[in-house]
């Protein structure tokens, strides 16, 4: 199980670089305001990279994690709910 989680982790790191560039180009960023004190634009693509890494891993090794189908259904529901909650 530790091997599978390690693969998913490093796949998410690789995807993070790709998805971050796409997020900046598509303006999927959090901009500073009076309420938000961070500096610069922060890409809102971390969850997408993690989701894609889990999906890609499940396609590569369908039996790699027990109950993968149930897990993917739940994660897809969470991703859809997260997307529905975003105004853009």
PDB file of C-alpha atoms in Angstrom:
ATOM      1  CA  UNK A   1       0.000   0.000   0.000  1.00  0.00           C
ATOM      2  CA  UNK A   2       2.890   2.356   0.749  1.00  0.00           C
ATOM      3  CA  UNK A   3       4.229   1.834  -2.775  1.00  0.00           C
ATOM      4  CA  UNK A   4       0.884   2.795  -4.309  1.00  0.00           C
ATOM      5  CA  UNK A   5       0.603   5.940  -2.208  1.00  0.00           C
ATOM      6  CA  UNK A   6       4.161   6.908  -3.139  1.00  0.00           C
ATOM      7  CA  UNK A   7       3.395   6.526  -6.834  1.00  0.00           C
ATOM      8  CA  UNK A   8       0.244   8.624  -6.485  1.00  0.00           C
ATOM      9  CA  UNK A   9       2.173  11.282  -4.535  1.00  0.00           C
ATOM     10  CA  UNK A  10       4.941  11.649  -7.127  1.00  0.00           C
ATOM     11  CA  UNK A  11       2.443  11.550  -9.978  1.00  0.00           C
ATOM     12  CA  UNK A  12       0.538  14.380  -8.277  1.00  0.00           C
ATOM     13  CA  UNK A  13       3.774  16.392  -8.001  1.00  0.00           C
ATOM     14  CA  UNK A  14       4.441  15.971 -11.715  1.00  0.00           C
ATOM     15  CA  UNK A  15       0.876  16.836 -12.645  1.00  0.00           C
ATOM     16  CA  UNK A  16       0.943  19.865 -10.338  1.00  0.00           C
ATOM     17  CA  UNK A  17       3.520  21.591 -12.545  1.00  0.00           C
ATOM     18  CA  UNK A  18       1.477  20.963 -15.693  1.00  0.00           C
ATOM     19  CA  UNK A  19      -1.895  21.848 -14.205  1.00  0.00           C
ATOM     20  CA  UNK A  20      -0.491  24.984 -12.563  1.00  0.00           C
ATOM     21  CA  UNK A  21       0.589  26.409 -15.927  1.00  0.00           C
ATOM     22  CA  UNK A  22      -2.814  25.659 -17.414  1.00  0.00           C
ATOM     23  CA  UNK A  23      -4.569  27.255 -14.420  1.00  0.00           C
ATOM     24  CA  UNK A  24      -2.592  30.473 -14.828  1.00  0.00           C
ATOM     25  CA  UNK A  25      -3.385  30.617 -18.566  1.00  0.00           C
ATOM     26  CA  UNK A  26      -7.098  30.012 -17.914  1.00  0.00           C
ATOM     27  CA  UNK A  27      -7.157  32.537 -15.037  1.00  0.00           C
ATOM     28  CA  UNK A  28      -8.088  29.862 -12.476  1.00  0.00           C
ATOM     29  CA  UNK A  29      -6.261  31.788  -9.784  1.00  0.00           C
ATOM     30  CA  UNK A  30      -7.056  33.330  -6.429  1.00  0.00           C
ATOM     31  CA  UNK A  31      -6.297  37.051  -6.542  1.00  0.00           C
ATOM     32  CA  UNK A  32      -5.317  39.124  -3.505  1.00  0.00           C
ATOM     33  CA  UNK A  33      -7.958  41.448  -2.089  1.00  0.00           C
ATOM     34  CA  UNK A  34      -8.689  43.253   1.158  1.00  0.00           C
ATOM     35  CA  UNK A  35      -9.857  39.974   2.671  1.00  0.00           C
ATOM     36  CA  UNK A  36      -7.062  37.828   1.207  1.00  0.00           C
ATOM     37  CA  UNK A  37      -3.606  38.879   2.326  1.00  0.00           C
ATOM     38  CA  UNK A  38      -1.420  36.657   0.111  1.00  0.00           C
ATOM     39  CA  UNK A  39       0.998  38.049  -2.457  1.00  0.00           C
ATOM     40  CA  UNK A  40       0.401  37.404  -6.160  1.00  0.00           C
ATOM     41  CA  UNK A  41      -1.984  35.072  -7.908  1.00  0.00           C
ATOM     42  CA  UNK A  42      -2.344  31.591  -6.392  1.00  0.00           C
ATOM     43  CA  UNK A  43      -3.429  28.822  -8.827  1.00  0.00           C
ATOM     44  CA  UNK A  44      -6.518  26.873  -7.755  1.00  0.00           C
ATOM     45  CA  UNK A  45      -5.455  23.623  -9.366  1.00  0.00           C
ATOM     46  CA  UNK A  46      -4.059  21.453  -6.565  1.00  0.00           C
ATOM     47  CA  UNK A  47      -7.190  19.366  -6.191  1.00  0.00           C
ATOM     48  CA  UNK A  48      -7.346  18.752  -9.925  1.00  0.00           C
ATOM     49  CA  UNK A  49      -3.784  17.399  -9.944  1.00  0.00           C
ATOM     50  CA  UNK A  50      -4.466  15.090  -6.999  1.00  0.00           C
ATOM     51  CA  UNK A  51      -7.708  13.843  -8.568  1.00  0.00           C
ATOM     52  CA  UNK A  52      -6.012  13.179 -11.910  1.00  0.00           C
ATOM     53  CA  UNK A  53      -3.143  11.329 -10.239  1.00  0.00           C
ATOM     54  CA  UNK A  54      -5.567   8.973  -8.465  1.00  0.00           C
ATOM     55  CA  UNK A  55      -7.550   8.383 -11.663  1.00  0.00           C
ATOM     56  CA  UNK A  56      -4.405   7.739 -13.715  1.00  0.00           C
ATOM     57  CA  UNK A  57      -3.083   5.349 -11.082  1.00  0.00           C
ATOM     58  CA  UNK A  58      -6.371   3.453 -11.042  1.00  0.00           C
ATOM     59  CA  UNK A  59      -6.211   3.090 -14.831  1.00  0.00           C
ATOM     60  CA  UNK A  60      -2.608   1.867 -14.597  1.00  0.00           C
ATOM     61  CA  UNK A  61      -3.199  -0.566 -11.704  1.00  0.00           C
ATOM     62  CA  UNK A  62      -6.931  -1.200 -11.225  1.00  0.00           C
ATOM     63  CA  UNK A  63      -6.314  -3.625  -8.347  1.00  0.00           C
ATOM     64  CA  UNK A  64      -3.597  -1.498  -6.747  1.00  0.00           C
ATOM     65  CA  UNK A  65      -5.745  -0.212  -3.890  1.00  0.00           C
ATOM     66  CA  UNK A  66      -8.585  -2.181  -2.256  1.00  0.00           C
ATOM     67  CA  UNK A  67     -12.094  -0.905  -3.081  1.00  0.00           C
ATOM     68  CA  UNK A  68     -10.733   1.414  -5.792  1.00  0.00           C
ATOM     69  CA  UNK A  69     -14.085   1.632  -7.619  1.00  0.00           C
ATOM     70  CA  UNK A  70     -15.874   2.838  -4.478  1.00  0.00           C
ATOM     71  CA  UNK A  71     -13.089   5.290  -3.744  1.00  0.00           C
ATOM     72  CA  UNK A  72     -13.178   6.693  -7.291  1.00  0.00           C
ATOM     73  CA  UNK A  73     -16.953   7.168  -7.134  1.00  0.00           C
ATOM     74  CA  UNK A  74     -16.641   9.098  -3.884  1.00  0.00           C
ATOM     75  CA  UNK A  75     -13.716  11.211  -5.101  1.00  0.00           C
ATOM     76  CA  UNK A  76     -15.518  11.990  -8.353  1.00  0.00           C
ATOM     77  CA  UNK A  77     -18.549  13.131  -6.355  1.00  0.00           C
ATOM     78  CA  UNK A  78     -16.344  15.387  -4.238  1.00  0.00           C
ATOM     79  CA  UNK A  79     -14.667  16.815  -7.339  1.00  0.00           C
ATOM     80  CA  UNK A  80     -18.061  17.512  -8.912  1.00  0.00           C
ATOM     81  CA  UNK A  81     -19.292  19.184  -5.725  1.00  0.00           C
ATOM     82  CA  UNK A  82     -16.143  21.287  -5.580  1.00  0.00           C
ATOM     83  CA  UNK A  83     -16.581  22.341  -9.180  1.00  0.00           C
ATOM     84  CA  UNK A  84     -20.249  23.184  -8.618  1.00  0.00           C
ATOM     85  CA  UNK A  85     -19.280  25.427  -5.720  1.00  0.00           C
ATOM     86  CA  UNK A  86     -16.965  27.581  -7.837  1.00  0.00           C
ATOM     87  CA  UNK A  87     -18.603  30.587  -9.492  1.00  0.00           C
ATOM     88  CA  UNK A  88     -16.344  30.483 -12.573  1.00  0.00           C
TER      89      UNK A  88
END
